Amino acid sequence: MKHFHTPSMGLALIVGIFAAGEASAIDFGGQNYVALAAGSTTLPTQGLYQQNFQFVNIGFDNQARLNGFLGVTLGRAFSNGLRPELELSRRENDISKFGNRLYDGGGQLDGHGTEGGDFALLNVWYDIDLSRFNIPVRPYIGAGLGRARIKVKGLEAGGVNFGDAKADVSANQLGVGLAFNVTDNLTLSLDYRYIRTEAGNFGSIPNIPPGDVEARYKASSTSIALRIHF
């Protein structure tokens, strides 16, 4: 199983961002910033696999809630529109049901527990300046990649407890959003992210036939972020 090196990777990314900022300040200008974000996350039905066979589907409660996505970012906004940043974020959803249960003859059961993840990502965004058209809002688009620890907690269905599980995986995301300046040093943005990981190995789970369980995490998040420039 791969190991999760968030502290060392985070330090390297922070150094890289600010080194690039200092080296490019003469040519591009720009400001450093820190941002806080909160929002909601939705997950599609997720398949669990053993030996490449899908043995169950997990469904999620995707009701909107402001703590479904929490994030902090540190980056630099260059005057040419490029905006590299380091993101540390967390996503979480409640599990609501189990379907297509191969080991129990199919059917559906109510489920309980949570699934989420901690993410460390390096993103690069491009801000589109529309000020020449007297439009104060700046759309942006971009992508990111990094590492994630996906965690399942309190997994239970039909009175059977399947315990907790976790997997360390690579992750990548796509994002778009709209931003506008509240003041010279404050920016508010509305953000959308789609994130996807590689298939993770969650090991053996209690109360099902022996064998490693694999699953891939996919999620869409919408959030509001406040950037503080310095």
CSV table of C-alpha atoms in Angstrom, one decimal:
chain,number,residue,atom,x,y,z
A,1,MET,CA,0.0,0.0,0.0
A,2,LYS,CA,1.3,3.5,-0.8
A,3,HIS,CA,2.0,5.9,2.0
A,4,PHE,CA,0.5,9.3,2.5
A,5,HIS,CA,3.2,12.0,2.7
A,6,THR,CA,1.1,15.1,3.1
A,7,PRO,CA,3.5,17.2,5.3
A,8,SER,CA,6.6,16.7,3.2
A,9,MET,CA,4.7,17.1,-0.1
A,10,GLY,CA,2.8,20.2,1.3
A,11,LEU,CA,6.1,21.8,2.3
A,12,ALA,CA,7.6,21.2,-1.1
A,13,LEU,CA,4.6,22.6,-2.9
A,14,ILE,CA,4.6,25.7,-0.7
A,15,VAL,CA,8.2,26.4,-1.3
A,16,GLY,CA,7.7,25.9,-5.1
A,17,ILE,CA,4.8,28.3,-5.2
A,18,PHE,CA,6.6,31.1,-3.4
A,19,ALA,CA,9.9,30.5,-5.2
A,20,ALA,CA,8.1,30.8,-8.5
A,21,GLY,CA,6.3,33.9,-7.2
A,22,GLU,CA,9.5,35.6,-6.2
A,23,ALA,CA,11.3,34.7,-9.4
A,24,SER,CA,8.4,35.9,-11.6
A,25,ALA,CA,7.4,39.0,-9.7
A,26,ILE,CA,9.5,41.3,-11.9
A,27,ASP,CA,8.0,39.9,-15.1
A,28,PHE,CA,4.4,39.1,-14.0
A,29,GLY,CA,3.7,40.9,-10.8
A,30,GLY,CA,1.0,39.4,-8.6
A,31,GLN,CA,0.0,38.7,-5.0
A,32,ASN,CA,0.2,35.8,-2.6
A,33,TYR,CA,-3.1,34.7,-1.0
A,34,VAL,CA,-4.6,32.3,1.5
A,35,ALA,CA,-8.2,31.2,1.1
A,36,LEU,CA,-10.9,29.4,3.1
A,37,ALA,CA,-13.7,27.4,1.5
A,38,ALA,CA,-16.8,25.6,2.6
A,39,GLY,CA,-19.5,23.9,0.6
A,40,SER,CA,-21.3,20.7,-0.3
A,41,THR,CA,-20.2,17.5,-2.0
A,42,THR,CA,-22.2,14.9,-4.0
A,43,LEU,CA,-21.1,11.4,-4.8
A,44,PRO,CA,-22.5,9.1,-7.5
A,45,THR,CA,-23.3,5.5,-6.7
A,46,GLN,CA,-20.0,3.7,-5.9
A,47,GLY,CA,-19.2,0.1,-6.8
A,48,LEU,CA,-17.1,-2.1,-4.5
A,49,TYR,CA,-15.0,-4.8,-6.1
A,50,GLN,CA,-13.2,-8.0,-5.1
A,51,GLN,CA,-11.0,-9.8,-7.7
A,52,ASN,CA,-12.4,-7.5,-10.4
A,53,PHE,CA,-16.0,-8.5,-9.6
A,54,GLN,CA,-18.5,-5.8,-8.4
A,55,PHE,CA,-20.2,-7.3,-5.3
A,56,VAL,CA,-22.2,-4.3,-4.0
A,57,ASN,CA,-23.2,-0.7,-4.8
A,58,ILE,CA,-23.1,2.0,-2.2
A,59,GLY,CA,-25.5,5.0,-2.3
A,60,PHE,CA,-25.0,8.3,-0.6
A,61,ASP,CA,-27.1,11.0,1.1
A,62,ASN,CA,-26.3,14.0,-1.1
A,63,GLN,CA,-28.3,16.6,0.7
A,64,ALA,CA,-26.6,20.0,0.5
A,65,ARG,CA,-24.6,20.9,3.7
A,66,LEU,CA,-21.9,23.5,4.2
A,67,ASN,CA,-19.5,21.0,5.9
A,68,GLY,CA,-19.5,18.5,3.0
A,69,PHE,CA,-16.4,20.3,1.7
A,70,LEU,CA,-13.9,22.2,3.7
A,71,GLY,CA,-10.7,23.5,2.3
A,72,VAL,CA,-7.7,25.9,2.8
A,73,THR,CA,-5.5,27.0,-0.1
A,74,LEU,CA,-2.2,28.9,-0.3
A,75,GLY,CA,-1.2,30.3,-3.6
A,76,ARG,CA,-0.1,33.2,-5.8
A,77,ALA,CA,-2.2,35.1,-8.3
A,78,PHE,CA,0.0,36.4,-11.2
A,79,SER,CA,-1.0,39.4,-13.2
A,80,ASN,CA,-0.9,37.3,-16.4
A,81,GLY,CA,-3.9,35.2,-15.1
A,82,LEU,CA,-2.0,32.2,-13.9
A,83,ARG,CA,-2.7,31.1,-10.3
A,84,PRO,CA,-0.9,28.1,-8.8
A,85,GLU,CA,-1.9,27.0,-5.4
A,86,LEU,CA,-1.6,24.3,-2.8
A,87,GLU,CA,-5.0,22.9,-1.6
A,88,LEU,CA,-5.6,20.9,1.6
A,89,SER,CA,-9.2,19.8,1.7
A,90,ARG,CA,-11.7,17.4,3.2
A,91,ARG,CA,-14.9,15.9,1.8
A,92,GLU,CA,-17.4,13.7,3.6
A,93,ASN,CA,-20.9,12.2,2.9
A,94,ASP,CA,-23.2,9.9,4.8
A,95,ILE,CA,-23.9,6.4,3.4
A,96,SER,CA,-27.6,5.8,2.8
A,97,LYS,CA,-28.0,2.4,1.1
A,98,PHE,CA,-26.5,-0.8,-0.3
A,99,GLY,CA,-27.7,-2.2,-3.6
A,100,ASN,CA,-27.0,-5.1,-6.1
A,101,ARG,CA,-25.6,-7.2,-3.2
A,102,LEU,CA,-23.9,-10.1,-5.0
A,103,TYR,CA,-23.3,-12.1,-1.8
A,104,ASP,CA,-26.9,-11.8,-0.6
A,105,GLY,CA,-28.9,-12.4,-3.7
A,106,GLY,CA,-29.3,-8.8,-4.8
A,107,GLY,CA,-31.8,-6.4,-3.5
A,108,GLN,CA,-31.3,-3.2,-1.5
A,109,LEU,CA,-30.7,-2.4,2.2
A,110,ASP,CA,-30.5,0.8,4.1
A,111,GLY,CA,-26.9,1.6,5.0
A,112,HIS,CA,-25.1,3.7,7.6
A,113,GLY,CA,-21.7,5.2,8.0
A,114,THR,CA,-19.6,7.9,6.2
A,115,GLU,CA,-17.2,8.1,3.4
A,116,GLY,CA,-14.9,11.0,2.7
A,117,GLY,CA,-11.3,11.9,2.1
A,118,ASP,CA,-8.4,14.2,3.0
A,119,PHE,CA,-6.7,15.7,-0.1
A,120,ALA,CA,-3.4,17.5,-0.8
A,121,LEU,CA,-3.4,18.9,-4.3
A,122,LEU,CA,-1.4,21.3,-6.4
A,123,ASN,CA,-3.8,23.3,-8.6
A,124,VAL,CA,-3.1,25.6,-11.5
A,125,TRP,CA,-5.9,28.0,-12.4
A,126,TYR,CA,-6.3,30.6,-15.2
A,127,ASP,CA,-8.2,33.7,-14.4
A,128,ILE,CA,-10.0,35.3,-17.4
A,129,ASP,CA,-9.9,39.1,-17.0
A,130,LEU,CA,-13.0,40.7,-18.3
A,131,SER,CA,-12.4,44.2,-16.9
A,132,ARG,CA,-11.9,45.7,-20.4
A,133,PHE,CA,-15.6,44.9,-21.0
A,134,ASN,CA,-16.5,46.5,-17.7
A,135,ILE,CA,-17.4,43.1,-16.3
A,136,PRO,CA,-16.2,42.9,-12.7
A,137,VAL,CA,-16.5,39.1,-12.4
A,138,ARG,CA,-13.6,36.9,-13.4
A,139,PRO,CA,-14.3,33.3,-14.6
A,140,TYR,CA,-11.5,30.8,-14.1
A,141,ILE,CA,-10.7,27.3,-15.2
A,142,GLY,CA,-8.0,24.8,-14.3
A,143,ALA,CA,-6.9,21.5,-12.9
A,144,GLY,CA,-5.0,19.9,-10.1
A,145,LEU,CA,-3.3,16.7,-9.0
A,146,GLY,CA,-2.0,15.2,-5.8
A,147,ARG,CA,-2.7,12.6,-3.1
A,148,ALA,CA,-5.7,11.5,-1.0
A,149,ARG,CA,-6.6,9.3,1.9
A,150,ILE,CA,-10.1,7.9,1.4
A,151,LYS,CA,-11.8,6.8,4.6
A,152,VAL,CA,-14.9,4.8,5.3
A,153,LYS,CA,-16.2,4.9,8.9
A,154,GLY,CA,-18.9,3.0,10.7
A,155,LEU,CA,-20.0,1.0,7.7
A,156,GLU,CA,-23.2,-1.0,8.6
A,157,ALA,CA,-26.2,-2.5,6.9
A,158,GLY,CA,-28.9,-4.9,7.9
A,159,GLY,CA,-27.6,-5.0,11.5
A,160,VAL,CA,-24.1,-6.1,10.3
A,161,ASN,CA,-21.1,-4.0,11.1
A,162,PHE,CA,-18.4,-3.9,8.5
A,163,GLY,CA,-16.1,-1.6,10.4
A,164,ASP,CA,-13.7,1.1,9.1
A,165,ALA,CA,-11.4,1.1,6.1
A,166,LYS,CA,-9.0,3.5,4.3
A,167,ALA,CA,-6.9,3.7,1.2
A,168,ASP,CA,-4.1,6.1,0.1
A,169,VAL,CA,-4.4,7.0,-3.6
A,170,SER,CA,-3.4,9.5,-6.3
A,171,ALA,CA,-6.1,12.1,-7.2
A,172,ASN,CA,-6.8,14.7,-9.9
A,173,GLN,CA,-9.4,17.3,-10.3
A,174,LEU,CA,-11.0,19.8,-12.7
A,175,GLY,CA,-12.4,23.1,-11.6
A,176,VAL,CA,-14.2,26.2,-12.8
A,177,GLY,CA,-15.5,29.2,-10.9
A,178,LEU,CA,-16.4,32.9,-10.8
A,179,ALA,CA,-14.5,35.4,-8.6
A,180,PHE,CA,-14.9,39.1,-7.9
A,181,ASN,CA,-13.1,41.5,-5.7
A,182,VAL,CA,-14.8,42.6,-2.5
A,183,THR,CA,-11.9,45.0,-1.7
A,184,ASP,CA,-8.4,45.4,-2.9
A,185,ASN,CA,-7.3,42.6,-0.6
A,186,LEU,CA,-10.4,40.3,-0.5
A,187,THR,CA,-11.8,38.1,-3.2
A,188,LEU,CA,-15.0,36.1,-3.1
A,189,SER,CA,-15.4,33.1,-5.4
A,190,LEU,CA,-18.0,30.5,-6.3
A,191,ASP,CA,-16.2,27.3,-7.1
A,192,TYR,CA,-17.0,23.9,-8.7
A,193,ARG,CA,-14.7,20.9,-8.5
A,194,TYR,CA,-14.9,17.4,-9.9
A,195,ILE,CA,-12.3,15.1,-8.3
A,196,ARG,CA,-11.4,11.5,-9.1
A,197,THR,CA,-9.0,9.1,-7.6
A,198,GLU,CA,-7.3,5.9,-8.8
A,199,ALA,CA,-8.8,2.6,-7.6
A,200,GLY,CA,-7.9,2.3,-3.9
A,201,ASN,CA,-7.2,-1.0,-2.0
A,202,PHE,CA,-9.1,-0.9,1.2
A,203,GLY,CA,-7.9,-4.3,2.3
A,204,SER,CA,-10.1,-7.0,3.8
A,205,ILE,CA,-13.4,-5.9,5.3
A,206,PRO,CA,-15.0,-7.8,8.2
A,207,ASN,CA,-18.1,-9.9,7.7
A,208,ILE,CA,-17.8,-10.4,3.9
A,209,PRO,CA,-15.9,-13.2,2.1
A,210,PRO,CA,-12.1,-12.9,2.3
A,211,GLY,CA,-10.3,-10.7,-0.2
A,212,ASP,CA,-9.1,-7.1,-0.7
A,213,VAL,CA,-11.8,-4.6,-1.5
A,214,GLU,CA,-11.2,-2.0,-4.2
A,215,ALA,CA,-13.1,1.2,-5.0
A,216,ARG,CA,-12.6,4.5,-6.8
A,217,TYR,CA,-13.7,7.8,-5.3
A,218,LYS,CA,-15.5,10.3,-7.5
A,219,ALA,CA,-17.1,13.5,-6.2
A,220,SER,CA,-18.5,16.9,-7.3
A,221,SER,CA,-18.2,19.8,-4.9
A,222,THR,CA,-19.6,23.3,-4.9
A,223,SER,CA,-18.3,25.9,-2.5
A,224,ILE,CA,-17.8,29.5,-1.5
A,225,ALA,CA,-14.3,30.7,-0.9
A,226,LEU,CA,-12.8,33.9,0.6
A,227,ARG,CA,-9.3,34.8,-0.6
A,228,ILE,CA,-7.1,37.1,1.5
A,229,HIS,CA,-4.3,38.7,-0.6
A,230,PHE,CA,-1.0,39.8,1.0
